[in-house]
Amino acid sequence: MQSRDAILAALRSGQIAPEVLIIGAGINGVGVFRDLALQGVPSLLVDMGDICSATSAASSRLIHGGLRYLEIGEFSLVRESVEERNRLLLDAPHLVRPIRVRVPIADQFSGALASIGRFFGWIQTPGPKGALVVALGLRLYDLFNRRDQTMPNHRMVPRREFRAEMPALAPATRYVAEYYDARLTAPERLGIELVAQAEAACPGAAAATYLRVAGREGGQVELEDVLSGERFSVTPRLVVNCAGARVDEVDGRFGIGERLIGGTKGSHLVLRNRALVESLAGCMIYFETPDHRICLAYPLDDNHALVGTTDLRTDDPGDTVCSDAEIDYLFEVMALVMPSMRLAREEIVHTYAGIRPLPASEGVAGAISRDHSIRVFPPEAGRPFPVLSLVGGKWTTFRACAEQIADQVLEHLGRPRQRGTAGLAIGGGADWPRDVERHIAGLANRFGITPARAQVLFERYGTAAAARLEGIVPAVEIPLTTLPDYSYQEITAIAREERVVRLEDIVLRRTQIALLGQASHAAIAELGAVAGAALGWSQARIAEEVVATDALIATRHSLPERTL
């Protein structure tokens, strides 16, 4: 990937002349950017932050069918989600992996009649769901799963089995349903790989981070560098607004005053608690709370578990800090489903929150549609180009959503679709080996590294691990002092090759250092020195980046009793 400085220089000189301006480099904006690039359409993707740095970085890290959406009759969304999940398991197997899900249930018949009412829209509020309702939903899930099926159908787990494997489940649990979904191990990395794929496919396509829409003058859109204040002008034929929770804000800059977004806040906790990880028995538990929300918990590795999520109304796109009340809530609901499992605040190593860009609605948060829609605002006086604004959108369905938007863009531009994106391998998912263990052993032998190190790099980068190892100079990796699972050469390559602009890009998004509670002050300082050397930062810039990243993690990601 070329550097951001090179992209800004091309903008400055007029070498970049996009037909389409895409605003918002979350997963849906990135998806549209890739799809259009594959059709040969020169597009400019901009974001006021990093790639996949807002809501796309604050999900439950799942690629899932959306079992709970069946209750409100969103069959088409669930079918699309299951099919797209199956595709991603094949197209990005290095980052999208199967996860076994268990649903603890207290009784058999709760919610049966009410679920019928919700299906037909007679009842708008969520309600309890017994084993019968869950089993019927999972039968539909299995039906949708038949296309490109990669995982087993559901089953009801015998009581003796789930009691033996998960003894920490509440005594009131009488039934457990089991099915499979998928876990997205590194969402932001998938985003950066899609951007790289797009730019490689179309020389006229470019993604510029830390560049915001500042205004409009006639057919020109003014863009401002968030870091320097420098301004650039582009004259697109069409604008696609994928700004997520900020869609209405961005629309306003184009003279559009209609309210489209009614956000809800979702917060998550990462806990370093080996007992909790062991109690989960390699599964995700997906459970209903007394207020009929859906929460979950699953292992991230042998020592860390992810717990989420809240679903709170908010009109503030910047309300992205997990509150003490949300931590209390998540601890309380976990105590109901696993009462013997004691969770403590000092075990929290990372928290994060994001705003779901749901359609504006007066309904209960849990009953608002999770499907996406596209609003088209035709050209008008003073704005000679149309604006397509995306409402909603999920990680799971980003490819299908992007395809739908791209088709509308192509129609407006009078261009034919040249190719589809279904079945197109992404990044380190290309040329996936049939025998993964043999491939990893081959990496170890070829590059003279330990099998354990080869395993780590393959899990991070998939088949792209070989290219990363080929670029190592000197030939032997030098582990970081504070983070021995990462090497000096690995961080240098990330900084130079993955459009890193701020130190936080590495700590929070190009790696899982912050997620797993490894972002100590010493680690951030060492990462700053390595990244600074790779990017030519001055000592003053390195110091600024270290202070800023320290402060961001301490305030937005709430590390309790953090050692600064």
Coordinates of C-alpha atoms in Angstrom, one line a residue:
M1 CA 0.0 0.0 0.0
Q2 CA 1.2 3.5 -0.8
S3 CA 1.5 5.9 2.1
R4 CA -1.0 8.5 3.2
D5 CA 1.5 11.2 2.3
A6 CA 1.7 10.0 -1.3
I7 CA -2.1 10.0 -1.5
L8 CA -2.3 13.6 -0.2
A9 CA 0.4 14.7 -2.6
A10 CA -1.7 13.2 -5.5
L11 CA -4.8 15.0 -4.2
R12 CA -2.8 18.2 -4.0
S13 CA -1.5 17.9 -7.5
G14 CA -4.8 16.9 -9.0
Q15 CA -3.6 13.4 -9.9
I16 CA -6.5 11.9 -8.0
A17 CA -9.7 12.8 -9.7
P18 CA -12.4 10.5 -8.2
E19 CA -15.7 9.8 -10.0
V20 CA -17.1 8.7 -6.6
L21 CA -16.4 10.1 -3.1
I22 CA -17.1 7.6 -0.4
I23 CA -17.4 9.1 3.1
G24 CA -16.7 6.8 6.0
A25 CA -14.1 4.0 6.1
G26 CA -16.0 1.7 8.3
I27 CA -16.6 -1.8 6.9
N28 CA -19.5 -0.8 4.7
G29 CA -17.6 2.2 3.1
V30 CA -14.6 -0.1 2.7
G31 CA -16.8 -2.7 1.1
V32 CA -18.3 -0.2 -1.4
F33 CA -14.7 1.1 -2.2
R34 CA -13.5 -2.5 -2.9
D35 CA -16.5 -3.3 -5.1
L36 CA -16.2 -0.2 -7.2
A37 CA -12.5 -0.6 -7.6
L38 CA -13.1 -4.1 -8.9
Q39 CA -15.4 -2.5 -11.6
G40 CA -12.6 -0.1 -12.5
V41 CA -14.3 3.0 -11.0
P42 CA -11.8 5.5 -9.5
S43 CA -13.1 6.3 -6.1
L44 CA -11.8 8.2 -3.1
L45 CA -12.5 6.8 0.3
V46 CA -12.1 9.3 3.2
D47 CA -12.6 9.0 7.0
M48 CA -12.0 11.5 9.8
G49 CA -10.2 8.7 11.6
D50 CA -8.5 5.4 10.7
I51 CA -9.8 2.5 8.6
C52 CA -12.5 0.7 10.7
S53 CA -11.8 2.8 13.7
A54 CA -15.3 3.8 15.0
T55 CA -18.4 1.5 15.1
S56 CA -16.6 -1.1 13.0
A57 CA -14.0 -1.5 15.7
A58 CA -16.6 -1.8 18.5
S59 CA -18.6 -4.9 17.5
S60 CA -18.9 -8.2 19.3
R61 CA -16.3 -9.4 16.8
L62 CA -18.7 -11.9 15.3
I63 CA -19.8 -12.9 11.8
H64 CA -23.3 -14.2 12.6
G65 CA -26.6 -15.0 11.1
G66 CA -28.6 -13.0 13.7
L67 CA -30.7 -15.7 15.3
R68 CA -32.6 -13.1 17.4
Y69 CA -33.8 -11.3 14.3
L70 CA -36.1 -14.2 13.4
E71 CA -38.4 -13.2 16.3
I72 CA -39.3 -9.9 14.6
G73 CA -39.8 -11.6 11.2
E74 CA -36.6 -10.4 9.5
F75 CA -36.2 -13.7 7.6
S76 CA -34.6 -12.1 4.5
L77 CA -31.9 -10.5 6.8
V78 CA -31.2 -13.7 8.6
R79 CA -31.0 -15.7 5.3
E80 CA -28.7 -13.1 3.8
S81 CA -26.6 -13.0 7.0
V82 CA -26.2 -16.8 7.2
E83 CA -25.2 -17.0 3.5
E84 CA -22.7 -14.2 3.8
R85 CA -21.3 -15.8 7.0
N86 CA -20.7 -19.0 5.0
R87 CA -19.0 -17.1 2.2
L88 CA -16.7 -15.2 4.6
L89 CA -15.7 -18.5 6.3
L90 CA -14.4 -19.5 2.8
D91 CA -13.1 -16.1 1.6
A92 CA -11.3 -15.0 4.8
P93 CA -10.6 -18.2 6.8
H94 CA -7.6 -16.6 8.4
L95 CA -9.8 -14.1 10.3
V96 CA -13.3 -15.6 10.2
R97 CA -13.4 -18.9 12.2
P98 CA -16.2 -21.1 13.4
I99 CA -17.4 -20.7 17.0
R100 CA -19.7 -23.1 18.8
V101 CA -22.6 -21.3 20.4
R102 CA -24.7 -22.5 23.4
V103 CA -28.0 -20.9 24.4
P104 CA -29.0 -21.6 28.0
I105 CA -32.8 -21.8 28.5
A106 CA -34.8 -21.9 31.7
D107 CA -38.1 -23.4 30.4
Q108 CA -39.8 -24.9 27.4
F109 CA -42.8 -22.9 26.4
S110 CA -42.1 -19.3 27.3
G111 CA -42.9 -16.7 24.7
A112 CA -44.4 -19.1 22.2
L113 CA -47.6 -17.2 21.6
A114 CA -46.0 -13.8 22.0
S115 CA -43.3 -14.7 19.4
I116 CA -46.1 -15.3 16.9
G117 CA -47.4 -11.8 17.6
R118 CA -43.9 -10.3 17.1
F119 CA -43.5 -12.1 13.9
F120 CA -46.7 -10.5 12.5
G121 CA -45.8 -7.1 14.0
W122 CA -48.7 -7.1 16.6
I123 CA -46.2 -6.9 19.5
Q124 CA -43.3 -4.6 19.3
T125 CA -41.4 -5.3 22.6
P126 CA -39.0 -8.1 23.1
G127 CA -40.1 -11.0 25.4
P128 CA -38.9 -14.3 26.9
K129 CA -38.1 -17.3 24.6
G130 CA -38.3 -20.8 25.8
A131 CA -36.8 -24.0 24.3
L132 CA -39.6 -24.5 21.8
V133 CA -39.2 -21.0 20.3
V134 CA -35.4 -21.2 20.2
A135 CA -35.5 -24.7 18.6
L136 CA -38.0 -23.5 15.9
G137 CA -35.7 -20.6 15.2
L138 CA -32.7 -22.8 14.9
R139 CA -34.5 -25.1 12.4
L140 CA -35.0 -22.1 10.2
Y141 CA -31.3 -21.2 10.7
D142 CA -30.4 -24.7 9.5
L143 CA -32.5 -24.2 6.4
F144 CA -30.8 -21.0 5.5
N145 CA -27.4 -22.6 6.3
R146 CA -27.6 -25.0 3.4
R147 CA -26.0 -22.7 0.8
D148 CA -22.2 -23.1 1.1
Q149 CA -22.7 -24.9 4.3
T150 CA -19.5 -25.2 6.3
M151 CA -20.7 -26.0 9.8
P152 CA -23.0 -28.6 11.5
N153 CA -26.7 -28.0 12.1
H154 CA -28.0 -27.2 15.6
R155 CA -28.8 -29.7 18.3
M156 CA -30.3 -29.7 21.8
V157 CA -27.5 -30.7 24.2
P158 CA -28.4 -33.4 26.7
R159 CA -28.6 -32.2 30.3
R160 CA -25.9 -34.5 31.5
E161 CA -23.5 -33.3 28.8
F162 CA -23.9 -29.6 29.4
R163 CA -23.8 -30.0 33.2
A164 CA -20.5 -31.9 32.8
E165 CA -18.9 -29.5 30.4
M166 CA -20.3 -26.2 31.8
P167 CA -21.0 -26.7 35.5
A168 CA -21.0 -23.0 36.1
L169 CA -24.3 -22.5 34.3
A170 CA -27.1 -21.5 36.6
P171 CA -29.1 -24.3 38.2
A172 CA -32.2 -22.9 36.6
T173 CA -30.9 -23.8 33.2
R174 CA -33.0 -26.8 32.0
Y175 CA -32.2 -26.8 28.3
V176 CA -29.2 -25.8 26.2
A177 CA -29.4 -25.3 22.4
E178 CA -26.2 -25.6 20.4
Y179 CA -25.4 -24.2 17.0
Y180 CA -22.4 -22.7 15.1
D181 CA -21.7 -19.1 14.0
A182 CA -18.4 -17.4 13.3
R183 CA -15.9 -15.3 15.1
L184 CA -14.1 -12.4 13.5
T185 CA -10.7 -12.4 15.2
A186 CA -9.3 -9.1 13.9
P187 CA -12.0 -6.8 12.3
E188 CA -9.8 -3.9 11.6
R189 CA -7.2 -6.1 9.8
L190 CA -10.0 -7.4 7.5
G191 CA -10.8 -3.8 6.7
I192 CA -7.2 -2.9 5.9
E193 CA -6.9 -6.0 3.7
L194 CA -10.0 -5.0 1.7
V195 CA -8.6 -1.5 1.2
A196 CA -5.3 -3.0 -0.1
Q197 CA -7.2 -5.3 -2.4
A198 CA -9.2 -2.3 -3.8
E199 CA -6.2 -0.1 -4.5
A200 CA -4.3 -3.0 -6.1
A201 CA -7.3 -3.6 -8.4
C202 CA -7.8 0.0 -9.6
P203 CA -4.9 2.5 -9.9
G204 CA -7.4 5.4 -9.6
A205 CA -8.8 4.2 -6.2
A206 CA -7.3 5.7 -3.0
A207 CA -8.2 5.6 0.7
A208 CA -7.2 8.7 2.7
T209 CA -7.5 8.4 6.5
Y210 CA -7.8 11.4 8.9
L211 CA -9.5 13.4 6.2
R212 CA -12.9 14.9 7.0
V213 CA -15.6 16.5 4.9
A214 CA -15.4 20.2 5.8
G215 CA -17.9 21.7 3.4
R216 CA -19.2 22.1 -0.1
E217 CA -19.1 24.8 -2.7
G218 CA -21.2 24.0 -5.7
G219 CA -20.0 20.8 -7.2
Q220 CA -16.7 20.8 -5.2
V221 CA -16.4 19.0 -1.9
E222 CA -13.9 20.5 0.6
L223 CA -11.8 17.9 2.5
E224 CA -9.7 18.9 5.5
D225 CA -6.6 17.1 6.9
V226 CA -7.5 16.4 10.6
L227 CA -3.8 16.5 11.5
S228 CA -2.6 19.6 9.6
G229 CA -5.7 21.5 8.7
E230 CA -4.7 21.5 5.0
R231 CA -7.7 21.6 2.6
F232 CA -8.3 19.7 -0.6
S233 CA -11.1 19.9 -3.2
V234 CA -12.6 17.1 -5.2
T235 CA -15.4 17.2 -7.8
P236 CA -17.2 13.8 -7.7
R237 CA -20.0 12.7 -9.9
L238 CA -21.6 11.0 -7.0
V239 CA -21.2 10.8 -3.2
V240 CA -21.8 7.7 -1.0
N241 CA -22.3 8.5 2.6
C242 CA -21.3 5.5 4.8
A243 CA -20.5 7.6 7.8
G244 CA -22.4 5.3 10.2
A245 CA -23.6 7.1 13.3
R246 CA -22.6 10.4 11.7
V247 CA -24.6 9.9 8.5
D248 CA -27.0 12.7 9.4
E249 CA -24.1 15.0 10.3
V250 CA -22.4 14.4 6.9
D251 CA -25.7 14.7 5.0
G252 CA -26.2 18.1 6.6
R253 CA -23.0 19.3 4.9
F254 CA -24.7 18.6 1.6
G255 CA -27.9 20.5 2.4
I256 CA -29.8 17.4 3.4
G257 CA -31.8 17.9 6.6
E258 CA -33.7 14.6 7.0
R259 CA -33.1 12.5 10.1
L260 CA -32.1 9.0 9.2
I261 CA -30.2 7.6 12.1
G262 CA -31.3 6.6 15.6
G263 CA -28.3 5.2 17.3
T264 CA -28.0 2.7 20.1
K265 CA -24.8 2.2 22.1
G266 CA -23.2 -1.2 22.6
S267 CA -20.4 -1.7 25.1
H268 CA -18.1 -4.7 25.7
L269 CA -15.6 -5.8 28.4
V270 CA -12.4 -7.9 28.0
L271 CA -11.6 -9.7 31.2
R272 CA -8.4 -11.5 32.1
N273 CA -10.1 -14.4 34.0
R274 CA -8.9 -17.9 33.3
A275 CA -11.6 -19.5 35.4
L276 CA -14.3 -17.8 33.2
V277 CA -12.5 -18.9 30.0
E278 CA -12.4 -22.5 31.3
S279 CA -16.1 -22.3 32.3
L280 CA -17.1 -21.4 28.8
A281 CA -15.6 -24.7 27.5
G282 CA -14.6 -23.2 24.2
C283 CA -18.1 -22.0 23.5
M284 CA -19.9 -18.7 23.2
I285 CA -22.8 -18.4 25.5
Y286 CA -25.7 -16.4 24.0
F287 CA -28.3 -15.7 26.6
E288 CA -31.4 -13.7 27.3
T289 CA -31.4 -11.2 30.2
P290 CA -34.4 -10.5 32.5
D291 CA -35.1 -7.3 30.4
H292 CA -35.1 -9.5 27.3
R293 CA -31.9 -8.2 25.8
I294 CA -29.3 -10.6 24.3
C295 CA -25.9 -10.8 25.9
L296 CA -22.9 -13.0 25.2
A297 CA -19.5 -14.2 26.5
Y298 CA -16.8 -16.2 24.8
P299 CA -13.0 -16.8 25.1
L300 CA -10.6 -14.7 23.1
D301 CA -7.7 -16.9 24.1
D302 CA -6.7 -19.1 27.1
N303 CA -6.8 -16.2 29.5
H304 CA -9.2 -13.6 28.2
A305 CA -12.9 -13.5 27.6
L306 CA -15.1 -11.0 25.8
V307 CA -18.4 -10.0 27.6
G308 CA -21.1 -7.9 25.9
T309 CA -23.3 -6.2 25.0
T310 CA -25.5 -3.3 26.0
D311 CA -28.1 -1.7 23.8
L312 CA -28.9 1.8 24.9
R313 CA -30.5 4.7 23.0
T314 CA -28.2 7.6 22.3
D315 CA -28.3 10.6 19.9
D316 CA -24.6 11.3 20.5
P317 CA -22.2 9.7 17.9
G318 CA -19.3 10.5 20.3
D319 CA -20.8 8.6 23.2
T320 CA -18.2 5.8 22.9
V321 CA -17.0 5.2 26.5
C322 CA -18.3 2.2 28.4
S323 CA -19.9 3.6 31.5
D324 CA -19.7 2.3 35.1
A325 CA -23.4 1.6 34.9
E326 CA -22.9 -0.6 31.8
I327 CA -20.1 -2.5 33.6
D328 CA -22.4 -3.1 36.5
Y329 CA -25.2 -4.3 34.1
L330 CA -22.9 -6.8 32.3
F331 CA -21.6 -8.1 35.6
E332 CA -25.2 -8.5 36.9
V333 CA -26.4 -10.5 33.9
M334 CA -23.3 -12.7 33.9
A335 CA -24.0 -13.4 37.6
L336 CA -27.5 -14.6 36.6
V337 CA -26.3 -17.0 33.9
M338 CA -23.2 -18.2 35.7
P339 CA -23.8 -17.4 39.4
S340 CA -20.7 -19.2 40.8
M341 CA -18.4 -17.2 38.5
R342 CA -17.2 -14.1 40.4
L343 CA -16.1 -11.3 38.1
A344 CA -14.2 -8.3 39.4
R345 CA -13.4 -4.8 38.0
E346 CA -9.7 -5.4 38.5
E347 CA -9.9 -8.2 35.9
I348 CA -11.1 -5.8 33.2
V349 CA -8.1 -5.1 30.9
H350 CA -10.0 -3.3 28.1
T351 CA -13.4 -1.9 27.4
Y352 CA -14.9 -0.4 24.2
A353 CA -18.2 1.0 23.0
G354 CA -19.7 2.0 19.7
I355 CA -22.8 3.4 18.2
R356 CA -25.0 1.2 16.0
P357 CA -26.3 3.4 13.1
L358 CA -29.8 2.0 13.2
P359 CA -32.8 3.7 11.4
A360 CA -34.5 6.5 13.3
S361 CA -37.4 4.9 15.2
E362 CA -39.4 5.4 18.4
G363 CA -39.6 1.7 19.0
V364 CA -37.8 -0.3 21.7
A365 CA -34.1 -0.6 21.0
G366 CA -34.1 -4.4 20.8
A367 CA -37.0 -4.3 18.3
I368 CA -35.4 -1.9 15.8
S369 CA -34.5 -3.5 12.4
R370 CA -30.9 -4.4 11.9
D371 CA -31.3 -4.5 8.2
H372 CA -29.7 -1.8 6.0
S373 CA -31.3 0.6 3.5
I374 CA -30.0 3.1 1.0
R375 CA -31.6 6.6 0.7
V376 CA -31.0 8.4 -2.6
F377 CA -31.0 12.2 -2.6
P378 CA -31.0 13.4 -6.2
P379 CA -29.0 16.5 -7.3
E380 CA -30.5 19.8 -6.5
A381 CA -29.7 23.5 -6.9
G382 CA -26.2 24.1 -5.7
R383 CA -25.4 20.4 -5.5
P384 CA -25.0 18.9 -8.9
F385 CA -24.3 15.3 -7.7
P386 CA -26.6 12.8 -6.0
V387 CA -25.9 11.5 -2.5
L388 CA -26.5 7.9 -1.5
S389 CA -26.8 7.5 2.3
L390 CA -26.5 4.2 4.0
V391 CA -28.7 3.5 7.0
G392 CA -27.7 0.5 9.2
G393 CA -25.4 -2.2 8.0
K394 CA -23.6 -5.1 9.7
W395 CA -20.2 -6.6 9.6
T396 CA -21.7 -9.9 8.4
T397 CA -23.5 -8.5 5.4
F398 CA -21.0 -5.9 4.3
R399 CA -20.2 -7.6 1.0
A400 CA -23.9 -7.9 0.0
C401 CA -24.6 -4.4 1.2
A402 CA -21.7 -3.0 -0.8
E403 CA -22.8 -4.9 -3.9
Q404 CA -26.2 -3.3 -3.7
I405 CA -24.8 0.2 -3.3
A406 CA -22.2 -0.3 -6.0
D407 CA -24.9 -1.5 -8.4
Q408 CA -26.8 1.8 -7.9
V409 CA -23.6 3.8 -8.4
L410 CA -22.8 1.9 -11.6
E411 CA -26.3 2.5 -12.9
H412 CA -25.9 6.3 -12.3
L413 CA -22.4 6.3 -14.0
G414 CA -23.7 4.3 -16.9
R415 CA -21.1 1.5 -16.3
P416 CA -21.7 -2.2 -16.5
R417 CA -20.7 -4.5 -13.6
Q418 CA -17.5 -6.3 -14.6
R419 CA -17.3 -8.9 -11.8
G420 CA -18.9 -9.9 -8.5
T421 CA -17.2 -10.2 -5.2
A422 CA -18.8 -13.4 -3.9
G423 CA -16.1 -16.1 -3.6
L424 CA -13.3 -13.6 -3.9
A425 CA -10.6 -14.4 -1.4
I426 CA -9.5 -11.6 0.9
G427 CA -5.9 -10.9 1.9
G428 CA -4.3 -13.7 3.8
G429 CA -7.3 -16.0 3.0
A430 CA -6.0 -16.4 -0.6
D431 CA -4.6 -19.8 -1.7
W432 CA -5.7 -21.3 1.6
P433 CA -3.9 -24.6 2.3
R434 CA -5.8 -27.8 2.5
D435 CA -3.4 -29.0 5.3
V436 CA -2.9 -26.0 7.6
E437 CA -0.6 -27.8 10.0
R438 CA 1.7 -28.8 7.1
H439 CA 1.7 -25.3 5.8
I440 CA 2.7 -23.9 9.2
A441 CA 5.5 -26.5 9.5
G442 CA 6.6 -25.4 6.0
L443 CA 6.8 -21.8 7.2
A444 CA 9.0 -22.8 10.1
N445 CA 11.3 -24.9 8.0
R446 CA 11.6 -22.3 5.2
F447 CA 12.3 -19.3 7.4
G448 CA 14.2 -21.0 10.2
I449 CA 11.7 -20.0 12.9
T450 CA 10.1 -22.1 15.6
P451 CA 6.8 -23.9 14.9
A452 CA 5.2 -21.8 17.7
R453 CA 6.3 -18.6 16.0
A454 CA 5.1 -19.8 12.6
Q455 CA 1.7 -20.6 14.2
V456 CA 1.4 -17.1 15.7
L457 CA 2.2 -15.4 12.4
F458 CA -0.1 -17.7 10.4
E459 CA -3.0 -17.0 12.8
R460 CA -2.4 -13.2 12.4
Y461 CA -1.8 -13.0 8.7
G462 CA -2.9 -16.3 7.1
T463 CA -1.1 -17.1 3.9
A464 CA 0.3 -13.6 3.8
A465 CA 2.7 -14.6 6.7
A466 CA 5.2 -15.9 4.1
A467 CA 5.4 -12.5 2.4
R468 CA 5.9 -10.8 5.8
L469 CA 8.7 -13.2 6.7
E470 CA 10.4 -12.7 3.3
G471 CA 10.7 -9.0 4.0
I472 CA 12.5 -9.4 7.3
V473 CA 16.0 -7.7 7.4
P474 CA 18.0 -9.0 9.2
A475 CA 16.9 -12.5 8.6
V476 CA 16.3 -13.2 12.3
E477 CA 13.4 -11.5 14.0
I478 CA 14.2 -9.3 17.0
P479 CA 11.5 -9.6 19.7
L480 CA 10.2 -6.5 21.3
T481 CA 11.4 -6.2 25.0
T482 CA 7.9 -5.4 26.3
L483 CA 5.9 -7.5 23.8
P484 CA 8.0 -10.6 22.9
D485 CA 5.1 -12.0 20.8
Y486 CA 5.8 -9.1 18.3
S487 CA 9.1 -8.4 16.6
Y488 CA 10.9 -5.2 15.7
Q489 CA 10.6 -6.2 12.0
E490 CA 6.9 -7.1 12.3
I491 CA 6.0 -3.6 13.7
T492 CA 8.2 -1.9 11.2
A493 CA 6.4 -3.7 8.4
I494 CA 3.0 -2.8 9.8
A495 CA 4.0 0.9 10.1
R496 CA 5.4 1.1 6.6
E497 CA 3.0 -1.1 4.7
E498 CA -0.4 -0.7 6.4
R499 CA -1.1 3.1 6.1
V500 CA -0.3 3.8 9.7
V501 CA -0.7 7.5 10.5
R502 CA -0.9 7.6 14.3
L503 CA 0.6 5.3 16.9
E504 CA -2.9 4.4 18.1
D505 CA -3.5 2.8 14.7
I506 CA -0.9 0.1 15.6
V507 CA -1.8 -0.3 19.3
L508 CA -5.6 -0.4 18.8
R509 CA -6.2 -1.7 15.3
R510 CA -3.3 -3.3 13.4
T511 CA -2.6 -5.5 16.4
Q512 CA -4.6 -6.9 19.4
I513 CA -2.2 -5.3 21.9
A514 CA -4.7 -3.0 23.5
L515 CA -7.6 -5.5 23.3
L516 CA -5.7 -8.0 25.4
G517 CA -4.5 -5.5 28.0
Q518 CA -0.9 -5.4 26.9
A519 CA -0.7 -1.7 26.2
S520 CA 1.3 -0.6 29.2
H521 CA 3.2 2.7 29.1
A522 CA 6.4 0.9 28.5
A523 CA 4.9 -1.1 25.6
I524 CA 3.5 2.0 24.0
A525 CA 6.8 3.8 24.4
E526 CA 8.7 1.0 22.7
L527 CA 6.1 0.7 19.9
G528 CA 6.4 4.5 19.4
A529 CA 10.1 4.3 19.0
V530 CA 9.9 1.4 16.4
A531 CA 7.0 3.1 14.5
G532 CA 8.7 6.4 14.6
A533 CA 11.9 5.0 13.2
A534 CA 10.0 3.3 10.4
L535 CA 8.0 6.4 9.5
G536 CA 10.7 9.1 10.0
W537 CA 9.0 10.8 13.0
S538 CA 11.0 13.3 15.0
Q539 CA 11.7 12.6 18.7
A540 CA 9.1 15.3 19.5
R541 CA 6.5 13.6 17.3
I542 CA 7.2 10.2 18.9
A543 CA 6.8 11.7 22.4
E544 CA 3.5 13.3 21.3
E545 CA 2.2 10.0 19.9
V546 CA 3.1 8.1 23.0
V547 CA 1.3 10.6 25.3
A548 CA -1.7 10.7 23.1
T549 CA -2.1 6.9 22.8
D550 CA -1.6 6.5 26.5
A551 CA -4.3 9.1 27.2
L552 CA -6.7 7.6 24.6
I553 CA -6.5 4.1 26.1
A554 CA -6.7 5.3 29.7
T555 CA -9.8 7.5 29.0
R556 CA -11.8 5.8 26.2
H557 CA -10.9 2.2 27.0
S558 CA -11.1 2.5 30.7
L559 CA -8.2 0.4 32.0
P560 CA -8.8 0.2 35.7
E561 CA -5.7 0.9 37.9
R562 CA -3.6 1.3 34.8
T563 CA 0.1 1.8 35.5
L564 CA 1.2 4.9 33.6

